[in-house]
Tab-separated table of C-alpha atoms in Angstrom:
chain	number	residue	atom	x	y	z
A	150	MET	CA	25.291	-46.749	0.050
A	151	ASN	CA	22.580	-47.330	2.535
A	152	SER	CA	19.167	-46.001	1.632
A	153	PRO	CA	17.136	-44.650	4.505
A	154	ALA	CA	14.640	-47.030	5.921
A	155	PRO	CA	11.025	-46.209	5.122
A	156	ARG	CA	9.209	-44.485	7.939
A	157	GLU	CA	6.645	-46.453	9.752
A	158	HIS	CA	3.149	-45.032	9.851
A	159	LYS	CA	2.315	-44.638	13.491
A	160	PRO	CA	-1.325	-44.717	14.427
A	161	TYR	CA	-2.752	-41.649	16.085
A	162	ALA	CA	-2.361	-41.579	19.835
A	163	VAL	CA	-6.034	-40.743	20.271
A	164	SER	CA	-8.986	-41.830	18.166
A	165	ALA	CA	-11.185	-39.204	16.538
A	166	GLU	CA	-14.036	-39.959	18.933
A	167	HIS	CA	-11.784	-39.694	21.966
A	168	TYR	CA	-10.319	-36.427	20.609
A	169	MET	CA	-13.789	-34.892	20.275
A	170	LEU	CA	-14.633	-35.901	23.851
A	171	LEU	CA	-11.385	-34.340	25.109
A	172	ARG	CA	-12.048	-31.171	23.130
A	173	GLN	CA	-15.591	-30.869	24.496
A	174	SER	CA	-14.450	-31.304	28.084
A	175	PHE	CA	-11.616	-28.814	27.606
A	176	LYS	CA	-13.986	-26.323	25.969
A	177	GLN	CA	-16.385	-26.550	28.894
A	178	ALA	CA	-13.557	-26.013	31.376
A	179	ASN	CA	-11.894	-23.116	29.477
A	180	PRO	CA	-14.324	-21.556	26.973
A	181	SER	CA	-12.176	-18.468	26.358
A	182	VAL	CA	-9.274	-20.569	25.079
A	183	ILE	CA	-11.130	-22.443	22.343
A	184	THR	CA	-13.638	-19.896	21.107
A	185	PRO	CA	-12.290	-17.375	18.646
A	186	SER	CA	-12.003	-13.907	20.103
A	187	SER	CA	-12.751	-10.696	18.329
A	188	GLY	CA	-9.192	-9.496	19.004
A	189	ILE	CA	-8.113	-6.098	20.187
A	190	PRO	CA	-10.416	-3.447	18.765
A	191	LEU	CA	-8.632	-0.941	16.545
A	192	GLU	CA	-8.926	2.711	17.376
A	193	GLU	CA	-10.987	4.803	15.024
A	194	ALA	CA	-8.835	6.990	12.828
A	195	SER	CA	-9.025	10.615	13.811
A	196	SER	CA	-10.826	12.987	11.497
A	197	LEU	CA	-7.484	14.643	10.743
A	198	CYS	CA	-5.965	11.322	9.629
A	199	GLN	CA	-9.064	10.564	7.560
A	200	SER	CA	-8.813	13.910	5.772
A	201	VAL	CA	-5.082	13.352	5.107
A	202	GLU	CA	-5.903	9.876	3.727
A	203	THR	CA	-8.413	11.461	1.359
A	204	MET	CA	-5.963	14.182	0.347
A	205	CYS	CA	-3.118	11.708	-0.286
A	206	SER	CA	-5.442	9.395	-2.247
A	207	GLY	CA	-6.257	12.181	-4.667
A	208	LEU	CA	-2.650	13.327	-4.855
A	209	SER	CA	-1.414	9.813	-5.595
A	210	ILE	CA	-3.740	9.593	-8.594
A	211	ALA	CA	-2.558	13.022	-9.727
A	212	VAL	CA	1.122	12.026	-9.397
A	213	LEU	CA	0.612	8.905	-11.513
A	214	GLU	CA	-1.228	11.004	-14.110
A	215	ILE	CA	1.755	13.392	-14.172
A	216	PHE	CA	4.062	10.436	-14.850
A	217	ALA	CA	1.748	9.339	-17.658
A	218	GLY	CA	1.850	12.830	-19.175
A	219	LYS	CA	-1.883	13.399	-18.683
A	220	ARG	CA	-1.470	16.237	-16.188
A	221	GLY	CA	0.996	19.051	-15.559
A	222	ALA	CA	3.011	19.118	-12.352
A	223	GLN	CA	1.975	22.706	-11.617
A	224	GLN	CA	-1.587	21.528	-10.968
A	225	ILE	CA	-0.502	19.918	-7.693
A	226	ALA	CA	2.065	22.535	-6.626
A	227	LYS	CA	-0.226	23.886	-3.916
A	228	TRP	CA	-0.081	20.648	-1.903
A	229	PHE	CA	3.650	19.874	-2.206
A	230	SER	CA	6.779	21.524	-0.865
A	231	SER	CA	9.079	22.904	-3.559
A	232	GLU	CA	11.682	20.140	-2.981
A	233	CYS	CA	9.045	17.443	-3.265
A	234	LEU	CA	7.566	18.989	-6.404
A	235	MET	CA	11.031	19.085	-8.018
A	236	LYS	CA	11.438	15.391	-7.185
A	237	ILE	CA	8.130	14.611	-8.926
A	238	LYS	CA	9.109	16.691	-11.977
A	239	ARG	CA	12.488	14.921	-12.237
A	240	ARG	CA	10.829	11.509	-12.021
A	241	ALA	CA	8.235	12.482	-14.643
A	242	ASP	CA	10.960	13.756	-17.006
A	243	PHE	CA	12.986	10.586	-16.494
A	244	THR	CA	9.911	8.424	-17.152
A	245	ARG	CA	9.166	10.363	-20.340
A	246	ARG	CA	12.764	9.968	-21.592
A	247	VAL	CA	12.737	6.228	-20.913
A	248	LEU	CA	9.401	5.767	-22.674
A	249	ILE	CA	10.577	7.731	-25.713
A	250	ALA	CA	13.704	5.568	-25.900
A	251	LYS	CA	11.581	2.412	-25.761
A	252	ALA	CA	9.003	3.710	-28.253
A	253	GLN	CA	10.680	1.846	-31.121
A	254	ASN	CA	9.870	-1.498	-29.512
A	255	GLU	CA	6.081	-1.778	-29.841
A	256	HIS	CA	6.027	-5.109	-28.020
A	257	GLN	CA	7.302	-3.471	-24.858
A	258	HIS	CA	4.546	-2.846	-22.329
A	259	ASN	CA	4.207	0.824	-21.524
A	260	PRO	CA	2.545	1.361	-18.139
A	261	PHE	CA	1.923	5.034	-18.926
A	262	THR	CA	0.200	4.909	-22.292
A	263	GLN	CA	-2.476	7.473	-22.960
A	264	ASP	CA	-5.207	4.834	-23.297
A	265	LEU	CA	-4.932	3.711	-19.673
A	266	THR	CA	-7.843	3.985	-17.357
A	267	ARG	CA	-7.650	6.322	-14.414
A	268	PRO	CA	-5.653	4.885	-11.490
A	269	ILE	CA	-7.741	3.410	-8.687
A	270	VAL	CA	-6.911	3.733	-5.003
A	271	ARG	CA	-7.056	0.329	-3.374
A	272	ARG	CA	-6.212	1.376	0.155
A	273	ALA	CA	-5.028	4.399	2.117
A	274	HIS	CA	-3.791	4.647	5.685
A	275	ALA	CA	-2.535	7.638	7.645
A	276	GLN	CA	-0.930	7.800	11.061
A	277	GLN	CA	-0.212	10.892	13.084
A	278	ILE	CA	3.421	11.079	14.195
A	279	ASN	CA	3.110	14.289	16.209
A	280	GLU	CA	0.854	17.322	16.194
A	281	SER	CA	2.401	18.715	13.004
A	282	THR	CA	3.358	15.536	11.080
A	283	ILE	CA	1.311	12.740	9.541
A	284	GLU	CA	2.591	9.858	7.422
A	285	ALA	CA	0.344	8.199	4.874
A	286	CYS	CA	0.607	5.187	2.607
A	287	VAL	CA	-1.577	4.765	-0.466
A	288	ILE	CA	-1.843	1.629	-2.617
A	289	VAL	CA	-2.866	2.473	-6.200
A	290	GLU	CA	-3.616	0.293	-9.216
A	291	ASP	CA	-3.029	1.825	-12.634
A	292	GLY	CA	-4.561	-0.992	-14.662
A	293	TYR	CA	-1.408	-3.042	-15.170
A	294	ARG	CA	0.560	-2.467	-12.016
A	295	VAL	CA	-0.016	-1.889	-8.318
A	296	ARG	CA	2.076	0.844	-6.751
A	297	ALA	CA	2.676	2.057	-3.230
A	298	LEU	CA	3.136	5.739	-2.494
A	299	ALA	CA	4.318	6.951	0.888
A	300	PHE	CA	3.742	10.555	1.942
A	301	ARG	CA	5.014	12.644	4.826
A	302	VAL	CA	2.614	15.512	5.389
A	303	GLN	CA	3.460	18.455	7.639
A	304	LYS	CA	1.553	21.481	8.779
A	305	ILE	CA	3.252	24.523	7.275
A	306	ARG	CA	1.694	27.918	8.005
A	307	ALA	CA	-1.729	26.494	8.869
A	308	MET	CA	-1.790	24.320	5.713
A	309	TRP	CA	-0.975	20.633	5.344
A	310	LYS	CA	1.663	20.023	2.648
A	311	VAL	CA	3.465	16.931	1.414
A	312	VAL	CA	7.141	17.375	2.254
A	313	GLU	CA	8.354	13.888	1.281
A	314	ILE	CA	7.130	11.291	-1.189
A	315	GLU	CA	8.389	7.809	-2.029
A	316	ILE	CA	7.008	5.810	-4.926
A	317	ALA	CA	7.442	2.073	-5.427
């Protein structure tokens, strides 16, 4: 078996002093290439998107409180379609059943214990898809875990309602 030959250390092609001189001359010739740019400015979010971000931030906290058993699902019924509200109720019931089954094992971490602090919204972003649809993403921390909630909000009879929700 032949072992690979050790690599030779090749000296740099240009000394540090020569490199600095080259950089200075290049910078003087093309200042826009070397200097950091501010990038493409982002558009300001519309006031509609900002209000949907605020709405979804509050609803995401409420949904996590429903899963924890601290709030009833009917309290948020006004802002959700009936299909979406049923999805939240099913998930809350499933979470409750799983936690009851694991209640015997006290060493198991329960992310929905009653002593948890209120969830905190880390970030929210909304983007308008068309004149009657906005999608929003909210990142929430519940003390032990960081979750992402995605909302699809549609204008239904002059009121914005969540018609789809995904929770990770």
